[in-house]
PDB file of C-alpha atoms and ligand atoms in Angstrom:
ATOM      1  CA  MET A 294     -39.981  10.350 -41.933  1.00  0.00           C
ATOM      2  CA  GLN A 295     -36.282  10.931 -42.553  1.00  0.00           C
ATOM      3  CA  GLN A 296     -35.095  11.636 -46.071  1.00  0.00           C
ATOM      4  CA  LEU A 297     -32.989   8.651 -47.038  1.00  0.00           C
ATOM      5  CA  GLY A 298     -32.698   9.210 -50.792  1.00  0.00           C
ATOM      6  CA  ASP A 299     -30.885   6.494 -52.710  1.00  0.00           C
ATOM      7  CA  ALA A 300     -30.052   4.515 -49.558  1.00  0.00           C
ATOM      8  CA  ASN A 301     -30.434   0.717 -49.540  1.00  0.00           C
ATOM      9  CA  PHE A 302     -33.666  -0.702 -48.133  1.00  0.00           C
ATOM     10  CA  GLU A 303     -31.892  -1.855 -44.950  1.00  0.00           C
ATOM     11  CA  ASN A 304     -31.777   1.808 -43.876  1.00  0.00           C
ATOM     12  CA  TYR A 305     -35.460   2.359 -44.578  1.00  0.00           C
ATOM     13  CA  ILE A 306     -36.330  -0.606 -42.349  1.00  0.00           C
ATOM     14  CA  GLY A 307     -33.857   0.603 -39.705  1.00  0.00           C
ATOM     15  CA  ALA A 308     -35.396   4.088 -39.759  1.00  0.00           C
ATOM     16  CA  THR A 309     -39.009   2.938 -39.438  1.00  0.00           C
ATOM     17  CA  GLU A 310     -39.722  -0.481 -37.857  1.00  0.00           C
ATOM     18  CA  GLY A 311     -36.175  -0.998 -36.548  1.00  0.00           C
ATOM     19  CA  PHE A 312     -34.519  -4.386 -36.034  1.00  0.00           C
ATOM     20  CA  SER A 313     -35.246  -6.899 -33.295  1.00  0.00           C
ATOM     21  CA  GLU A 314     -32.295  -8.223 -31.291  1.00  0.00           C
ATOM     22  CA  MET A 315     -32.413 -11.438 -33.299  1.00  0.00           C
ATOM     23  CA  ALA A 316     -32.467  -9.776 -36.707  1.00  0.00           C
ATOM     24  CA  TYR A 317     -29.680  -7.352 -35.791  1.00  0.00           C
ATOM     25  CA  GLN A 318     -27.420 -10.005 -34.266  1.00  0.00           C
ATOM     26  CA  MET A 319     -28.016 -12.632 -36.947  1.00  0.00           C
ATOM     27  CA  THR A 320     -27.006 -10.134 -39.593  1.00  0.00           C
ATOM     28  CA  SER A 321     -23.948  -9.094 -37.630  1.00  0.00           C
ATOM     29  CA  HIS A 322     -22.938 -12.712 -37.008  1.00  0.00           C
ATOM     30  CA  VAL A 323     -23.392 -13.870 -40.564  1.00  0.00           C
ATOM     31  CA  LEU A 324     -21.289 -10.940 -41.797  1.00  0.00           C
ATOM     32  CA  THR A 325     -18.582 -11.904 -39.295  1.00  0.00           C
ATOM     33  CA  LEU A 326     -18.771 -15.551 -40.366  1.00  0.00           C
ATOM     34  CA  GLY A 327     -18.266 -14.357 -43.940  1.00  0.00           C
ATOM     35  CA  TYR A 328     -14.893 -12.721 -43.386  1.00  0.00           C
ATOM     36  CA  ALA A 329     -13.748 -15.435 -40.969  1.00  0.00           C
ATOM     37  CA  VAL A 330     -14.292 -18.087 -43.652  1.00  0.00           C
ATOM     38  CA  MET A 331     -12.256 -16.043 -46.131  1.00  0.00           C
ATOM     39  CA  LEU A 332      -9.279 -15.987 -43.763  1.00  0.00           C
ATOM     40  CA  ALA A 333      -9.579 -19.738 -43.184  1.00  0.00           C
ATOM     41  CA  GLY A 334      -9.806 -20.206 -46.964  1.00  0.00           C
ATOM     42  CA  LEU A 335      -6.634 -18.190 -47.431  1.00  0.00           C
ATOM     43  CA  LEU A 336      -4.780 -20.568 -45.152  1.00  0.00           C
ATOM     44  CA  TYR A 337      -6.165 -23.588 -47.037  1.00  0.00           C
ATOM     45  CA  PHE A 338      -5.149 -22.321 -50.480  1.00  0.00           C
ATOM     46  CA  VAL A 339      -1.657 -21.389 -49.322  1.00  0.00           C
ATOM     47  CA  LEU A 340      -1.097 -24.701 -47.556  1.00  0.00           C
ATOM     48  CA  THR A 341      -2.349 -26.865 -50.441  1.00  0.00           C
ATOM     49  CA  ILE A 342      -0.412 -25.150 -53.226  1.00  0.00           C
ATOM     50  CA  LYS A 343       2.299 -27.801 -53.176  1.00  0.00           C
ATOM     51  CA  ASN A 344      -0.217 -30.603 -53.808  1.00  0.00           C
ATOM     52  CA  VAL A 345      -0.648 -29.728 -57.474  1.00  0.00           C
ATOM     53  CA  ASP A 346       1.654 -29.585 -60.477  1.00  0.00           C
ATOM     54  CA  LYS A 347       3.379 -26.256 -61.053  1.00  0.00           C
ATOM     55  CA  LYS A 348       1.260 -25.442 -64.082  1.00  0.00           C
ATOM     56  CA  PHE A 349      -1.916 -25.539 -61.961  1.00  0.00           C
ATOM     57  CA  GLN A 350      -0.574 -23.483 -59.079  1.00  0.00           C
ATOM     58  CA  MET A 351      -1.968 -20.268 -60.536  1.00  0.00           C
ATOM     59  CA  SER A 352      -5.410 -21.560 -59.515  1.00  0.00           C
ATOM     60  CA  ASN A 353      -4.360 -21.614 -55.845  1.00  0.00           C
ATOM     61  CA  ILE A 354      -2.728 -18.214 -56.190  1.00  0.00           C
ATOM     62  CA  LEU A 355      -5.902 -16.700 -57.640  1.00  0.00           C
ATOM     63  CA  SER A 356      -7.997 -18.265 -54.861  1.00  0.00           C
ATOM     64  CA  ALA A 357      -5.620 -16.715 -52.322  1.00  0.00           C
ATOM     65  CA  VAL A 358      -5.950 -13.293 -54.003  1.00  0.00           C
ATOM     66  CA  VAL A 359      -9.745 -13.629 -53.915  1.00  0.00           C
ATOM     67  CA  MET A 360      -9.595 -14.559 -50.196  1.00  0.00           C
ATOM     68  CA  VAL A 361      -7.555 -11.479 -49.275  1.00  0.00           C
ATOM     69  CA  SER A 362      -9.782  -9.047 -51.143  1.00  0.00           C
ATOM     70  CA  ALA A 363     -12.978 -10.697 -49.866  1.00  0.00           C
ATOM     71  CA  PHE A 364     -11.677 -10.703 -46.305  1.00  0.00           C
ATOM     72  CA  LEU A 365     -10.924  -6.986 -46.360  1.00  0.00           C
ATOM     73  CA  LEU A 366     -14.176  -5.932 -47.998  1.00  0.00           C
ATOM     74  CA  LEU A 367     -16.383  -8.200 -45.916  1.00  0.00           C
ATOM     75  CA  TYR A 368     -14.651  -6.893 -42.815  1.00  0.00           C
ATOM     76  CA  ALA A 369     -15.575  -3.381 -43.895  1.00  0.00           C
ATOM     77  CA  GLN A 370     -19.122  -4.506 -44.678  1.00  0.00           C
ATOM     78  CA  ALA A 371     -19.519  -6.001 -41.192  1.00  0.00           C
ATOM     79  CA  GLY A 372     -18.231  -2.777 -39.578  1.00  0.00           C
ATOM     80  CA  ASN A 373     -20.623  -0.789 -41.738  1.00  0.00           C
ATOM     81  CA  TRP A 374     -23.543  -2.744 -40.243  1.00  0.00           C
ATOM     82  CA  THR A 375     -22.605  -2.074 -36.615  1.00  0.00           C
ATOM     83  CA  ASP A 376     -21.853   1.603 -37.360  1.00  0.00           C
ATOM     84  CA  SER A 377     -25.187   2.131 -39.055  1.00  0.00           C
ATOM     85  CA  PHE A 378     -27.635   0.891 -36.416  1.00  0.00           C
ATOM     86  CA  THR A 379     -27.674   1.345 -32.636  1.00  0.00           C
ATOM     87  CA  PHE A 380     -29.772  -0.029 -29.845  1.00  0.00           C
ATOM     88  CA  ASP A 381     -32.502   2.258 -28.555  1.00  0.00           C
ATOM     89  CA  ALA A 382     -33.294   1.166 -24.991  1.00  0.00           C
ATOM     90  CA  SER A 383     -36.517   3.161 -24.853  1.00  0.00           C
ATOM     91  CA  ARG A 384     -37.965   1.208 -27.787  1.00  0.00           C
ATOM     92  CA  GLY A 385     -36.075  -2.085 -27.230  1.00  0.00           C
ATOM     93  CA  LYS A 386     -34.886  -2.298 -30.841  1.00  0.00           C
ATOM     94  CA  TYR A 387     -32.058  -1.212 -33.115  1.00  0.00           C
ATOM     95  CA  PHE A 388     -32.597   1.906 -35.211  1.00  0.00           C
ATOM     96  CA  LEU A 389     -30.652   3.864 -37.773  1.00  0.00           C
ATOM     97  CA  ASN A 390     -27.825   5.622 -35.961  1.00  0.00           C
ATOM     98  CA  PRO A 391     -28.286   9.380 -36.508  1.00  0.00           C
ATOM     99  CA  ASP A 392     -24.529   9.966 -36.080  1.00  0.00           C
ATOM    100  CA  GLY A 393     -23.379   6.936 -38.068  1.00  0.00           C
ATOM    101  CA  ASP A 394     -23.053   5.928 -41.691  1.00  0.00           C
ATOM    102  CA  LEU A 395     -25.855   4.615 -43.820  1.00  0.00           C
ATOM    103  CA  PHE A 396     -25.639   0.902 -44.557  1.00  0.00           C
ATOM    104  CA  ASN A 397     -24.744   0.100 -48.141  1.00  0.00           C
ATOM    105  CA  ASN A 398     -24.143  -3.232 -49.865  1.00  0.00           C
ATOM    106  CA  GLY A 399     -21.784  -1.524 -52.288  1.00  0.00           C
ATOM    107  CA  TYR A 400     -18.669  -2.870 -50.556  1.00  0.00           C
ATOM    108  CA  ARG A 401     -19.683  -6.274 -51.801  1.00  0.00           C
ATOM    109  CA  TYR A 402     -20.117  -5.117 -55.359  1.00  0.00           C
ATOM    110  CA  LEU A 403     -16.678  -3.556 -55.441  1.00  0.00           C
ATOM    111  CA  ASN A 404     -15.276  -6.762 -54.019  1.00  0.00           C
ATOM    112  CA  TRP A 405     -16.932  -8.709 -56.857  1.00  0.00           C
ATOM    113  CA  LEU A 406     -15.387  -6.346 -59.347  1.00  0.00           C
ATOM    114  CA  ILE A 407     -12.051  -7.859 -58.363  1.00  0.00           C
ATOM    115  CA  ASP A 408     -13.211 -11.377 -57.565  1.00  0.00           C
ATOM    116  CA  VAL A 409     -15.547 -12.150 -60.453  1.00  0.00           C
ATOM    117  CA  PRO A 410     -12.901 -11.685 -63.176  1.00  0.00           C
ATOM    118  CA  MET A 411     -10.399 -13.616 -61.019  1.00  0.00           C
ATOM    119  CA  LEU A 412     -12.781 -16.544 -60.397  1.00  0.00           C
ATOM    120  CA  LEU A 413     -13.638 -16.795 -64.084  1.00  0.00           C
ATOM    121  CA  PHE A 414      -9.991 -16.499 -65.099  1.00  0.00           C
ATOM    122  CA  GLN A 415      -9.011 -19.160 -62.568  1.00  0.00           C
ATOM    123  CA  ILE A 416     -10.722 -22.117 -64.249  1.00  0.00           C
ATOM    124  CA  LEU A 417      -8.781 -21.400 -67.452  1.00  0.00           C
ATOM    125  CA  PHE A 418      -5.587 -22.418 -65.631  1.00  0.00           C
ATOM    126  CA  VAL A 419      -6.948 -25.853 -64.794  1.00  0.00           C
ATOM    127  CA  VAL A 420      -8.929 -26.918 -67.857  1.00  0.00           C
ATOM    128  CA  THR A 421      -7.509 -27.322 -71.349  1.00  0.00           C
ATOM    129  CA  LEU A 422      -9.587 -25.631 -74.018  1.00  0.00           C
ATOM    130  CA  THR A 423      -9.958 -27.796 -77.105  1.00  0.00           C
ATOM    131  CA  LYS A 424     -11.643 -25.383 -79.517  1.00  0.00           C
ATOM    132  CA  SER A 425     -11.799 -21.891 -78.032  1.00  0.00           C
ATOM    133  CA  LYS A 426      -8.913 -19.494 -77.726  1.00  0.00           C
ATOM    134  CA  PHE A 427      -7.668 -18.796 -74.181  1.00  0.00           C
ATOM    135  CA  SER A 428      -7.304 -15.051 -74.762  1.00  0.00           C
ATOM    136  CA  SER A 429     -10.725 -14.685 -76.362  1.00  0.00           C
ATOM    137  CA  ILE A 430     -12.537 -16.462 -73.505  1.00  0.00           C
ATOM    138  CA  ARG A 431     -10.470 -14.549 -70.932  1.00  0.00           C
ATOM    139  CA  ASN A 432     -11.328 -11.169 -72.466  1.00  0.00           C
ATOM    140  CA  GLN A 433     -15.014 -11.991 -72.733  1.00  0.00           C
ATOM    141  CA  PHE A 434     -15.050 -13.216 -69.115  1.00  0.00           C
ATOM    142  CA  TRP A 435     -13.418 -10.005 -67.949  1.00  0.00           C
ATOM    143  CA  PHE A 436     -15.582  -7.711 -70.018  1.00  0.00           C
ATOM    144  CA  SER A 437     -18.926  -9.291 -69.152  1.00  0.00           C
ATOM    145  CA  GLY A 438     -17.891  -9.896 -65.546  1.00  0.00           C
ATOM    146  CA  ALA A 439     -17.020  -6.242 -64.997  1.00  0.00           C
ATOM    147  CA  MET A 440     -20.080  -4.954 -66.876  1.00  0.00           C
ATOM    148  CA  MET A 441     -22.408  -7.244 -64.907  1.00  0.00           C
ATOM    149  CA  ILE A 442     -21.104  -5.869 -61.632  1.00  0.00           C
ATOM    150  CA  ILE A 443     -20.922  -2.196 -62.614  1.00  0.00           C
ATOM    151  CA  THR A 444     -24.479  -2.122 -63.950  1.00  0.00           C
ATOM    152  CA  GLY A 445     -25.728  -3.990 -60.852  1.00  0.00           C
ATOM    153  CA  TYR A 446     -23.808  -1.604 -58.589  1.00  0.00           C
ATOM    154  CA  ILE A 447     -25.551   1.373 -60.162  1.00  0.00           C
ATOM    155  CA  GLY A 448     -28.932  -0.364 -59.966  1.00  0.00           C
ATOM    156  CA  GLN A 449     -28.720  -1.190 -56.273  1.00  0.00           C
ATOM    157  CA  PHE A 450     -28.699   2.502 -55.332  1.00  0.00           C
ATOM    158  CA  TYR A 451     -32.226   2.781 -56.714  1.00  0.00           C
ATOM    159  CA  GLU A 452     -33.774  -0.193 -54.945  1.00  0.00           C
ATOM    160  CA  VAL A 453     -36.099   2.034 -52.920  1.00  0.00           C
ATOM    161  CA  SER A 454     -35.917   5.470 -54.521  1.00  0.00           C
ATOM    162  CA  ASP A 455     -36.569   4.526 -58.163  1.00  0.00           C
ATOM    163  CA  LYS A 456     -37.797   0.990 -58.736  1.00  0.00           C
ATOM    164  CA  PRO A 457     -38.038   1.151 -62.552  1.00  0.00           C
ATOM    165  CA  LEU A 458     -34.365   2.171 -62.714  1.00  0.00           C
ATOM    166  CA  PHE A 459     -33.519  -0.583 -60.216  1.00  0.00           C
ATOM    167  CA  PHE A 460     -35.155  -3.209 -62.427  1.00  0.00           C
ATOM    168  CA  ILE A 461     -33.750  -1.820 -65.691  1.00  0.00           C
ATOM    169  CA  TRP A 462     -30.140  -1.803 -64.444  1.00  0.00           C
ATOM    170  CA  GLY A 463     -30.749  -5.256 -62.984  1.00  0.00           C
ATOM    171  CA  ALA A 464     -32.002  -6.509 -66.355  1.00  0.00           C
ATOM    172  CA  VAL A 465     -28.983  -5.076 -68.181  1.00  0.00           C
ATOM    173  CA  SER A 466     -26.711  -6.754 -65.649  1.00  0.00           C
ATOM    174  CA  THR A 467     -28.565 -10.052 -66.243  1.00  0.00           C
ATOM    175  CA  LEU A 468     -27.733  -9.955 -69.959  1.00  0.00           C
ATOM    176  CA  PHE A 469     -24.023  -9.960 -69.103  1.00  0.00           C
ATOM    177  CA  PHE A 470     -24.703 -12.663 -66.530  1.00  0.00           C
ATOM    178  CA  PHE A 471     -26.230 -14.953 -69.174  1.00  0.00           C
ATOM    179  CA  HIS A 472     -23.254 -14.361 -71.425  1.00  0.00           C
ATOM    180  CA  ILE A 473     -20.971 -15.502 -68.579  1.00  0.00           C
ATOM    181  CA  LEU A 474     -23.074 -18.620 -67.945  1.00  0.00           C
ATOM    182  CA  TRP A 475     -22.915 -19.519 -71.624  1.00  0.00           C
ATOM    183  CA  LEU A 476     -19.134 -19.030 -71.735  1.00  0.00           C
ATOM    184  CA  MET A 477     -18.623 -21.064 -68.566  1.00  0.00           C
ATOM    185  CA  LYS A 478     -20.712 -23.956 -69.910  1.00  0.00           C
ATOM    186  CA  LYS A 479     -18.564 -23.932 -73.032  1.00  0.00           C
ATOM    187  CA  VAL A 480     -15.326 -23.948 -71.006  1.00  0.00           C
ATOM    188  CA  ILE A 481     -16.559 -26.839 -68.851  1.00  0.00           C
ATOM    189  CA  ASN A 482     -17.708 -28.899 -71.840  1.00  0.00           C
ATOM    190  CA  GLU A 483     -14.391 -28.450 -73.593  1.00  0.00           C
ATOM    191  CA  GLY A 484     -12.535 -29.164 -70.359  1.00  0.00           C
ATOM    192  CA  LYS A 485     -14.233 -32.550 -70.060  1.00  0.00           C
ATOM    193  CA  GLU A 486     -12.787 -33.776 -73.337  1.00  0.00           C
ATOM    194  CA  GLY A 487     -10.020 -36.312 -72.942  1.00  0.00           C
ATOM    195  CA  ILE A 488      -9.792 -36.347 -69.143  1.00  0.00           C
ATOM    196  CA  SER A 489     -10.520 -39.173 -66.661  1.00  0.00           C
ATOM    197  CA  PRO A 490     -14.130 -39.918 -65.553  1.00  0.00           C
ATOM    198  CA  LYS A 491     -13.153 -38.672 -62.095  1.00  0.00           C
ATOM    199  CA  GLY A 492     -12.032 -35.357 -63.546  1.00  0.00           C
ATOM    200  CA  GLN A 493     -15.226 -35.138 -65.609  1.00  0.00           C
ATOM    201  CA  LYS A 494     -17.291 -35.735 -62.489  1.00  0.00           C
ATOM    202  CA  ILE A 495     -15.523 -32.897 -60.658  1.00  0.00           C
ATOM    203  CA  LEU A 496     -16.149 -30.592 -63.618  1.00  0.00           C
ATOM    204  CA  SER A 497     -19.857 -31.495 -63.574  1.00  0.00           C
ATOM    205  CA  ASN A 498     -19.961 -30.660 -59.873  1.00  0.00           C
ATOM    206  CA  ILE A 499     -18.214 -27.355 -60.538  1.00  0.00           C
ATOM    207  CA  TRP A 500     -20.885 -26.474 -63.105  1.00  0.00           C
ATOM    208  CA  VAL A 501     -23.749 -27.225 -60.667  1.00  0.00           C
ATOM    209  CA  LEU A 502     -22.037 -25.309 -57.861  1.00  0.00           C
ATOM    210  CA  PHE A 503     -21.364 -22.402 -60.206  1.00  0.00           C
ATOM    211  CA  LEU A 504     -24.936 -22.255 -61.454  1.00  0.00           C
ATOM    212  CA  VAL A 505     -26.563 -22.431 -58.034  1.00  0.00           C
ATOM    213  CA  SER A 506     -24.180 -20.096 -56.205  1.00  0.00           C
ATOM    214  CA  TRP A 507     -24.045 -17.410 -58.905  1.00  0.00           C
ATOM    215  CA  PHE A 508     -27.845 -17.305 -59.156  1.00  0.00           C
ATOM    216  CA  LEU A 509     -28.009 -16.469 -55.430  1.00  0.00           C
ATOM    217  CA  TYR A 510     -26.553 -12.996 -56.109  1.00  0.00           C
ATOM    218  CA  PRO A 511     -29.401 -11.728 -58.291  1.00  0.00           C
ATOM    219  CA  GLY A 512     -31.718 -13.372 -55.738  1.00  0.00           C
ATOM    220  CA  ALA A 513     -30.189 -11.237 -52.991  1.00  0.00           C
ATOM    221  CA  TYR A 514     -30.387  -8.123 -55.206  1.00  0.00           C
ATOM    222  CA  LEU A 515     -34.105  -8.714 -55.579  1.00  0.00           C
ATOM    223  CA  MET A 516     -34.580  -9.859 -51.977  1.00  0.00           C
ATOM    224  CA  PRO A 517     -36.793  -6.986 -50.719  1.00  0.00           C
ATOM    225  CA  TYR A 518     -39.233  -7.652 -53.565  1.00  0.00           C
ATOM    226  CA  LEU A 519     -39.207 -11.447 -53.730  1.00  0.00           C
ATOM    227  CA  GLY A 520     -42.371 -11.505 -51.651  1.00  0.00           C
ATOM    228  CA  GLY A 521     -44.045  -8.830 -53.803  1.00  0.00           C
ATOM    229  CA  LEU A 522     -43.448  -5.078 -54.090  1.00  0.00           C
ATOM    230  CA  ASP A 523     -44.610  -4.461 -50.539  1.00  0.00           C
ATOM    231  CA  GLY A 524     -44.492  -8.115 -49.565  1.00  0.00           C
ATOM    232  CA  PHE A 525     -43.348 -10.266 -46.684  1.00  0.00           C
ATOM    233  CA  LEU A 526     -39.641  -9.679 -47.328  1.00  0.00           C
ATOM    234  CA  TYR A 527     -39.772  -5.888 -47.306  1.00  0.00           C
ATOM    235  CA  ASN A 528     -38.925  -5.958 -43.610  1.00  0.00           C
ATOM    236  CA  GLU A 529     -36.233  -7.249 -41.259  1.00  0.00           C
ATOM    237  CA  SER A 530     -36.599 -10.829 -42.576  1.00  0.00           C
ATOM    238  CA  GLY A 531     -35.559  -9.591 -45.987  1.00  0.00           C
ATOM    239  CA  VAL A 532     -32.592  -7.770 -44.444  1.00  0.00           C
ATOM    240  CA  VAL A 533     -31.360 -10.883 -42.639  1.00  0.00           C
ATOM    241  CA  GLY A 534     -32.214 -13.104 -45.617  1.00  0.00           C
ATOM    242  CA  ARG A 535     -30.192 -10.944 -47.962  1.00  0.00           C
ATOM    243  CA  GLN A 536     -27.008 -11.103 -45.875  1.00  0.00           C
ATOM    244  CA  ILE A 537     -27.382 -14.857 -45.329  1.00  0.00           C
ATOM    245  CA  THR A 538     -27.868 -15.366 -49.066  1.00  0.00           C
ATOM    246  CA  TYR A 539     -24.809 -13.269 -49.902  1.00  0.00           C
ATOM    247  CA  THR A 540     -22.690 -15.124 -47.347  1.00  0.00           C
ATOM    248  CA  VAL A 541     -23.738 -18.597 -48.536  1.00  0.00           C
ATOM    249  CA  ALA A 542     -23.141 -17.479 -52.115  1.00  0.00           C
ATOM    250  CA  ASP A 543     -19.703 -16.083 -51.247  1.00  0.00           C
ATOM    251  CA  VAL A 544     -18.581 -19.220 -49.454  1.00  0.00           C
ATOM    252  CA  CYS A 545     -19.764 -21.427 -52.350  1.00  0.00           C
ATOM    253  CA  SER A 546     -18.594 -19.316 -55.279  1.00  0.00           C
ATOM    254  CA  LYS A 547     -15.189 -18.414 -53.854  1.00  0.00           C
ATOM    255  CA  VAL A 548     -14.106 -21.035 -51.303  1.00  0.00           C
ATOM    256  CA  ILE A 549     -15.829 -24.273 -52.342  1.00  0.00           C
ATOM    257  CA  TYR A 550     -15.296 -23.481 -56.021  1.00  0.00           C
ATOM    258  CA  GLY A 551     -11.579 -22.970 -55.318  1.00  0.00           C
ATOM    259  CA  ILE A 552     -11.413 -26.247 -53.409  1.00  0.00           C
ATOM    260  CA  LEU A 553     -13.095 -28.156 -56.263  1.00  0.00           C
ATOM    261  CA  LEU A 554     -10.752 -26.599 -58.804  1.00  0.00           C
ATOM    262  CA  GLY A 555      -7.857 -27.626 -56.547  1.00  0.00           C
ATOM    263  CA  ASN A 556      -9.209 -31.195 -56.443  1.00  0.00           C
ATOM    264  CA  LEU A 557      -9.505 -31.229 -60.205  1.00  0.00           C
ATOM    265  CA  ALA A 558      -5.938 -29.947 -60.528  1.00  0.00           C
ATOM    266  CA  MET A 559      -4.797 -32.691 -58.157  1.00  0.00           C
ATOM    267  CA  THR A 560      -6.580 -35.377 -60.195  1.00  0.00           C
ATOM    268  CA  LEU A 561      -5.068 -34.051 -63.401  1.00  0.00           C
ATOM    269  CA  SER A 562      -1.631 -33.868 -61.752  1.00  0.00           C
ATOM    270  CA  THR A 563      -1.711 -37.509 -60.603  1.00  0.00           C
ATOM    271  CA  LYS A 564      -2.934 -38.687 -63.978  1.00  0.00           C
ATOM    272  CA  LYS A 565      -0.001 -37.021 -65.615  1.00  0.00           C
ATOM    273  CA  ASN A 566       2.414 -38.452 -63.055  1.00  0.00           C
ATOM    274  CA  ILE A 567       1.087 -41.974 -63.577  1.00  0.00           C
ATOM    275  CA  GLU A 568       1.412 -41.565 -67.324  1.00  0.00           C
ATOM    276  CA  SER A 569       4.995 -40.420 -66.976  1.00  0.00           C
ATOM    277  CA  VAL A 570       5.819 -43.343 -64.686  1.00  0.00           C
ATOM    278  CA  ASN A 571       4.346 -45.744 -67.236  1.00  0.00           C
ATOM    279  CA  GLY A 572       6.390 -44.014 -69.911  1.00  0.00           C
TER     280      GLY A 572
HETATM  281  C1  RET B 761     -26.304  -8.403 -59.833  1.00  0.00           C
HETATM  282  C2  RET B 761     -27.339  -7.355 -60.225  1.00  0.00           C
HETATM  283  C3  RET B 761     -28.648  -7.938 -60.570  1.00  0.00           C
HETATM  284  C4  RET B 761     -28.552  -8.878 -61.738  1.00  0.00           C
HETATM  285  C5  RET B 761     -27.413  -9.823 -61.617  1.00  0.00           C
HETATM  286  C6  RET B 761     -26.388  -9.649 -60.711  1.00  0.00           C
HETATM  287  C7  RET B 761     -25.406 -10.730 -60.631  1.00  0.00           C
HETATM  288  C8  RET B 761     -24.423 -10.865 -59.762  1.00  0.00           C
HETATM  289  C9  RET B 761     -23.525 -11.965 -59.690  1.00  0.00           C
HETATM  290  C10 RET B 761     -22.481 -11.842 -58.835  1.00  0.00           C
HETATM  291  C11 RET B 761     -21.503 -12.792 -58.582  1.00  0.00           C
HETATM  292  C12 RET B 761     -20.589 -12.543 -57.686  1.00  0.00           C
HETATM  293  C13 RET B 761     -19.544 -13.423 -57.288  1.00  0.00           C
HETATM  294  C14 RET B 761     -18.713 -12.966 -56.358  1.00  0.00           C
HETATM  295  C15 RET B 761     -17.651 -13.701 -55.834  1.00  0.00           C
HETATM  296  O1  RET B 761     -16.763 -13.183 -55.299  1.00  0.00           O
HETATM  297  C16 RET B 761     -24.966  -7.719 -59.994  1.00  0.00           C
HETATM  298  C17 RET B 761     -26.545  -8.751 -58.366  1.00  0.00           C
HETATM  299  C18 RET B 761     -27.458 -10.998 -62.559  1.00  0.00           C
HETATM  300  C19 RET B 761     -23.726 -13.180 -60.508  1.00  0.00           C
HETATM  301  C20 RET B 761     -19.397 -14.760 -57.867  1.00  0.00           C
END
């Protein structure tokens, strides 16, 4: 058995059972899909910026920034996968490449370190807070967002080598996560005050999308153990499942979220225009 230390569980599977053609390719394809969507998203947010009032355009700009950073990091993540495992014709499977890198999900975490504060910040440019102070919510979003990611980043190194540490860092990260959820609910509730039913509906959808997509990340963190400590996901299914989960989560939390915020901004822009026409 090779000594893999604090490597992610993907490497442990790749060093022992190896990956079937299907598992290897599905992972590679879903990683590729991930960065392709980010580039397409970039185009969308640039092309639609003129559809909203000037005061909402920061939302499109932040989506575009998120797209660029996600594209670059997901591109690196996809390359990391193909560098880490190679086909062994004598065994008919893919195994850890002795001359390559180890696979590590850390690229994603560093990407979130940029994107999470941006995504949280973004909604503050579209909604109007009625009670809370912009700067206070912004600072809390940034602080808890960064702390959630940093603690999770540390924890993920221990997912095989030291499970208690893995769960403790994960639990600390979850505390910051709950703080973010609570803040976001507050922002959305305040944002609903005094806007059209259509705008309120979009905000409700944003909340559901936010809740579901953000919960996928801790799900992917825990993926190898979701079927039990040595359960049915501590194998190539868990490896593929984790990358699919991350990709679905990324598309929802960055791209679809940005599109919904853009729609909300458009609704709020028209409402204002109609009001100004009516005097
Ligand atoms: C971690 C560690 C385990 C516990 C929790 C986590 C939460 C991660 C989240 C990430 C969201 C990322 C987004 C990225 C978009 O670009 C760090 C996996 C709770 C919620 C939205």
